[in-house]
Amino acid sequence: MTLFAFLLLLSACGNADAGHTPSAHPNSVVSAVATDSIVPPQYDATGKPVRVEKSDEEWKRTLSPLAFQVLRQEGTERAFSGAYWDHHQKGAYACAGCGLPLFSSETKFDSGTGWPSFYQAVNPSHVTLNTDTGYGMQRVEVECARCGGHQGHVFDDGPKPTGLRYCINSVSLVFVPE
């Protein structure tokens, strides 16, 4: 019975992408997103992700209240409260708003901060870095390059080889197992 169930599951997974053509980009990952659809990354002629534009009302219909507050209003979840701060499964972390792959479990590390931390993005073109001077500080904000969703901040106190610490809100991410 277990072997039959496994074969049935394997068969269903093999058909999950029927009708979808994966992107030719080397770092592409197909993932489920808040819109309940599977959206492979698409790139413009310069190699940047094609932008997703939605109204606040559209975002509110597809995101939880906390995800909307963080992704669309640049909020922050409480430390040690998110699903991924102590998550160790292998796979990819994609934007919870649009499904663009942002980080890999291979670059995740325990920063002790209570938020998921990574030392590099899966593709530099998948994140946008902006100066954030809110709350009397100067930081570098990390946004999803496809939908503009706020992910967190990047700091220069991370491990080798990059020395960076992308400090990301769990609610800004969806995890896609390897």
mmCIF file of C-alpha atoms in Angstrom:
data_model
loop_
_atom_site.group_PDB
_atom_site.id
_atom_site.type_symbol
_atom_site.label_atom_id
_atom_site.label_comp_id
_atom_site.label_asym_id
_atom_site.label_seq_id
_atom_site.Cartn_x
_atom_site.Cartn_y
_atom_site.Cartn_z
ATOM 1 C CA MET A 1 0.000 0.000 0.000
ATOM 2 C CA THR A 2 2.813 2.431 0.863
ATOM 3 C CA LEU A 3 4.606 1.774 -2.432
ATOM 4 C CA PHE A 4 1.352 2.329 -4.337
ATOM 5 C CA ALA A 5 0.744 5.649 -2.543
ATOM 6 C CA PHE A 6 4.316 6.748 -3.260
ATOM 7 C CA LEU A 7 3.977 5.912 -6.973
ATOM 8 C CA LEU A 8 0.642 7.735 -7.141
ATOM 9 C CA LEU A 9 2.208 10.816 -5.496
ATOM 10 C CA LEU A 10 5.216 10.651 -7.807
ATOM 11 C CA SER A 11 2.909 10.409 -10.807
ATOM 12 C CA ALA A 12 0.879 13.422 -9.649
ATOM 13 C CA CYS A 13 4.042 15.498 -9.061
ATOM 14 C CA GLY A 14 5.254 14.697 -12.545
ATOM 15 C CA ASN A 15 2.094 16.221 -14.008
ATOM 16 C CA ALA A 16 2.067 19.308 -11.817
ATOM 17 C CA ASP A 17 3.827 21.420 -14.412
ATOM 18 C CA ALA A 18 1.822 20.233 -17.396
ATOM 19 C CA GLY A 19 1.239 23.165 -19.714
ATOM 20 C CA HIS A 20 3.899 25.357 -18.092
ATOM 21 C CA THR A 21 7.194 26.129 -19.750
ATOM 22 C CA PRO A 22 9.909 26.750 -17.156
ATOM 23 C CA SER A 23 12.039 29.831 -17.649
ATOM 24 C CA ALA A 24 15.367 29.295 -19.348
ATOM 25 C CA HIS A 25 17.071 31.373 -16.666
ATOM 26 C CA PRO A 26 19.667 29.246 -14.797
ATOM 27 C CA ASN A 27 18.368 30.139 -11.326
ATOM 28 C CA SER A 28 14.659 29.664 -11.996
ATOM 29 C CA VAL A 29 12.420 27.856 -9.523
ATOM 30 C CA VAL A 30 8.717 27.208 -10.037
ATOM 31 C CA SER A 31 6.743 27.779 -6.842
ATOM 32 C CA ALA A 32 3.227 28.212 -5.541
ATOM 33 C CA VAL A 33 2.384 31.755 -4.473
ATOM 34 C CA ALA A 34 -0.347 33.608 -2.595
ATOM 35 C CA THR A 35 -2.448 33.770 -5.766
ATOM 36 C CA ASP A 36 -2.839 29.949 -5.708
ATOM 37 C CA SER A 37 -1.115 29.636 -9.073
ATOM 38 C CA ILE A 38 2.283 28.429 -10.188
ATOM 39 C CA VAL A 39 4.294 31.249 -11.710
ATOM 40 C CA PRO A 40 7.736 30.594 -13.222
ATOM 41 C CA PRO A 41 10.074 33.590 -13.254
ATOM 42 C CA GLN A 42 10.060 35.584 -16.482
ATOM 43 C CA TYR A 43 12.813 38.037 -17.384
ATOM 44 C CA ASP A 44 12.947 41.164 -19.526
ATOM 45 C CA ALA A 45 15.626 41.802 -22.145
ATOM 46 C CA THR A 46 18.045 43.098 -19.480
ATOM 47 C CA GLY A 47 17.739 39.930 -17.365
ATOM 48 C CA LYS A 48 15.607 41.526 -14.642
ATOM 49 C CA PRO A 49 12.377 39.898 -13.452
ATOM 50 C CA VAL A 50 9.230 41.210 -15.151
ATOM 51 C CA ARG A 51 7.361 43.362 -12.587
ATOM 52 C CA VAL A 52 4.062 42.320 -11.001
ATOM 53 C CA GLU A 53 1.771 45.264 -10.288
ATOM 54 C CA LYS A 54 -1.340 44.977 -8.077
ATOM 55 C CA SER A 55 -3.492 47.438 -6.166
ATOM 56 C CA ASP A 56 -3.565 47.358 -2.365
ATOM 57 C CA GLU A 57 -7.031 45.785 -2.574
ATOM 58 C CA GLU A 58 -5.691 42.979 -4.784
ATOM 59 C CA TRP A 59 -2.810 42.380 -2.349
ATOM 60 C CA LYS A 60 -5.219 42.343 0.621
ATOM 61 C CA ARG A 61 -7.270 39.606 -1.084
ATOM 62 C CA THR A 62 -4.232 37.334 -1.544
ATOM 63 C CA LEU A 63 -2.128 38.006 1.566
ATOM 64 C CA SER A 64 -2.778 37.489 5.265
ATOM 65 C CA PRO A 65 -3.050 40.707 7.317
ATOM 66 C CA LEU A 66 0.493 40.214 8.692
ATOM 67 C CA ALA A 67 1.921 39.408 5.247
ATOM 68 C CA PHE A 68 0.240 42.546 3.850
ATOM 69 C CA GLN A 69 1.649 44.666 6.689
ATOM 70 C CA VAL A 70 5.183 43.370 6.120
ATOM 71 C CA LEU A 71 5.284 42.964 2.320
ATOM 72 C CA ARG A 72 3.290 46.042 1.312
ATOM 73 C CA GLN A 73 3.714 48.425 4.276
ATOM 74 C CA GLU A 74 7.332 47.603 5.188
ATOM 75 C CA GLY A 75 6.450 46.170 8.601
ATOM 76 C CA THR A 76 8.478 43.649 10.598
ATOM 77 C CA GLU A 77 7.355 40.492 12.336
ATOM 78 C CA ARG A 78 8.468 39.895 15.929
ATOM 79 C CA ALA A 79 11.816 38.141 16.371
ATOM 80 C CA PHE A 80 11.601 34.364 16.928
ATOM 81 C CA SER A 81 7.930 34.351 15.840
ATOM 82 C CA GLY A 82 8.155 33.396 12.159
ATOM 83 C CA ALA A 83 8.026 29.949 10.593
ATOM 84 C CA TYR A 84 11.545 29.997 9.114
ATOM 85 C CA TRP A 85 13.903 31.495 11.720
ATOM 86 C CA ASP A 86 14.794 27.976 12.924
ATOM 87 C CA HIS A 87 13.961 26.067 9.724
ATOM 88 C CA HIS A 88 16.564 23.638 8.385
ATOM 89 C CA GLN A 89 14.926 21.775 5.483
ATOM 90 C CA LYS A 90 16.662 21.873 2.085
ATOM 91 C CA GLY A 91 14.984 23.907 -0.627
ATOM 92 C CA ALA A 92 14.296 27.413 -1.872
ATOM 93 C CA TYR A 93 12.710 30.439 -0.216
ATOM 94 C CA ALA A 94 10.523 32.441 -2.592
ATOM 95 C CA CYS A 95 8.670 35.729 -2.216
ATOM 96 C CA ALA A 96 5.294 35.128 -0.533
ATOM 97 C CA GLY A 97 3.756 37.782 -2.763
ATOM 98 C CA CYS A 98 4.769 36.600 -6.217
ATOM 99 C CA GLY A 99 6.780 33.374 -5.949
ATOM 100 C CA LEU A 100 10.100 34.726 -7.229
ATOM 101 C CA PRO A 101 12.911 32.589 -5.763
ATOM 102 C CA LEU A 102 15.026 34.766 -3.481
ATOM 103 C CA PHE A 103 17.174 32.570 -1.229
ATOM 104 C CA SER A 104 18.432 29.007 -0.962
ATOM 105 C CA SER A 105 18.707 26.825 2.121
ATOM 106 C CA GLU A 106 22.361 26.390 1.071
ATOM 107 C CA THR A 107 23.063 30.030 2.043
ATOM 108 C CA LYS A 108 20.895 30.122 5.186
ATOM 109 C CA PHE A 109 22.668 30.435 8.542
ATOM 110 C CA ASP A 110 21.791 30.952 12.200
ATOM 111 C CA SER A 111 22.441 34.600 12.964
ATOM 112 C CA GLY A 112 20.909 34.431 16.446
ATOM 113 C CA THR A 113 18.597 37.341 15.584
ATOM 114 C CA GLY A 114 15.292 35.444 15.439
ATOM 115 C CA TRP A 115 14.756 36.016 11.715
ATOM 116 C CA PRO A 116 15.820 33.812 8.796
ATOM 117 C CA SER A 117 19.259 34.940 7.649
ATOM 118 C CA PHE A 118 21.066 34.267 4.370
ATOM 119 C CA TYR A 119 24.491 35.340 3.123
ATOM 120 C CA GLN A 120 23.425 35.789 -0.510
ATOM 121 C CA ALA A 121 20.407 35.859 -2.813
ATOM 122 C CA VAL A 122 19.908 33.080 -5.381
ATOM 123 C CA ASN A 123 20.300 35.700 -8.096
ATOM 124 C CA PRO A 124 21.337 39.335 -7.555
ATOM 125 C CA SER A 125 18.653 40.457 -10.025
ATOM 126 C CA HIS A 126 15.929 38.924 -7.815
ATOM 127 C CA VAL A 127 16.386 41.470 -5.015
ATOM 128 C CA THR A 128 16.351 45.247 -5.021
ATOM 129 C CA LEU A 129 18.337 47.114 -2.375
ATOM 130 C CA ASN A 130 17.119 50.529 -1.171
ATOM 131 C CA THR A 131 18.361 53.005 1.425
ATOM 132 C CA ASP A 132 16.048 52.984 4.468
ATOM 133 C CA THR A 133 16.379 55.927 6.875
ATOM 134 C CA GLY A 134 13.304 55.114 8.971
ATOM 135 C CA TYR A 135 13.360 55.079 12.782
ATOM 136 C CA GLY A 136 16.453 57.312 12.873
ATOM 137 C CA MET A 137 18.710 54.626 11.392
ATOM 138 C CA GLN A 138 20.370 54.121 8.043
ATOM 139 C CA ARG A 139 19.872 50.581 6.759
ATOM 140 C CA VAL A 140 19.610 48.802 3.435
ATOM 141 C CA GLU A 141 16.127 47.475 2.702
ATOM 142 C CA VAL A 142 15.681 44.266 0.682
ATOM 143 C CA GLU A 143 12.718 44.089 -1.707
ATOM 144 C CA CYS A 144 11.566 41.416 -4.135
ATOM 145 C CA ALA A 145 12.578 42.666 -7.578
ATOM 146 C CA ARG A 146 9.394 41.298 -9.190
ATOM 147 C CA CYS A 147 6.613 42.602 -6.926
ATOM 148 C CA GLY A 148 8.410 45.148 -4.737
ATOM 149 C CA GLY A 149 7.462 43.255 -1.577
ATOM 150 C CA HIS A 150 9.458 44.240 1.517
ATOM 151 C CA GLN A 151 11.571 41.281 2.653
ATOM 152 C CA GLY A 152 13.753 42.759 5.387
ATOM 153 C CA HIS A 153 17.217 44.323 5.494
ATOM 154 C CA VAL A 154 20.794 43.405 4.595
ATOM 155 C CA PHE A 155 23.741 44.084 6.884
ATOM 156 C CA ASP A 156 27.506 43.708 6.446
ATOM 157 C CA ASP A 157 28.058 41.493 9.498
ATOM 158 C CA GLY A 158 27.425 38.095 7.874
ATOM 159 C CA PRO A 159 29.676 35.090 7.315
ATOM 160 C CA LYS A 160 32.096 34.398 4.486
ATOM 161 C CA PRO A 161 32.165 34.280 1.534
ATOM 162 C CA THR A 162 30.038 37.468 1.168
ATOM 163 C CA GLY A 163 30.139 38.994 4.639
ATOM 164 C CA LEU A 164 26.432 39.853 4.209
ATOM 165 C CA ARG A 165 23.455 39.023 6.410
ATOM 166 C CA TYR A 166 20.112 39.226 4.656
ATOM 167 C CA CYS A 167 17.778 39.440 7.672
ATOM 168 C CA ILE A 168 14.383 38.457 6.222
ATOM 169 C CA ASN A 169 10.849 38.234 7.614
ATOM 170 C CA SER A 170 9.466 34.669 7.523
ATOM 171 C CA VAL A 171 6.035 35.965 6.511
ATOM 172 C CA SER A 172 7.629 37.490 3.387
ATOM 173 C CA LEU A 173 8.681 34.023 2.224
ATOM 174 C CA VAL A 174 7.222 30.722 1.097
ATOM 175 C CA PHE A 175 9.374 27.629 1.313
ATOM 176 C CA VAL A 176 9.650 25.241 -1.627
ATOM 177 C CA PRO A 177 11.220 21.913 -0.524
ATOM 178 C CA GLU A 178 14.048 20.454 -2.596
#
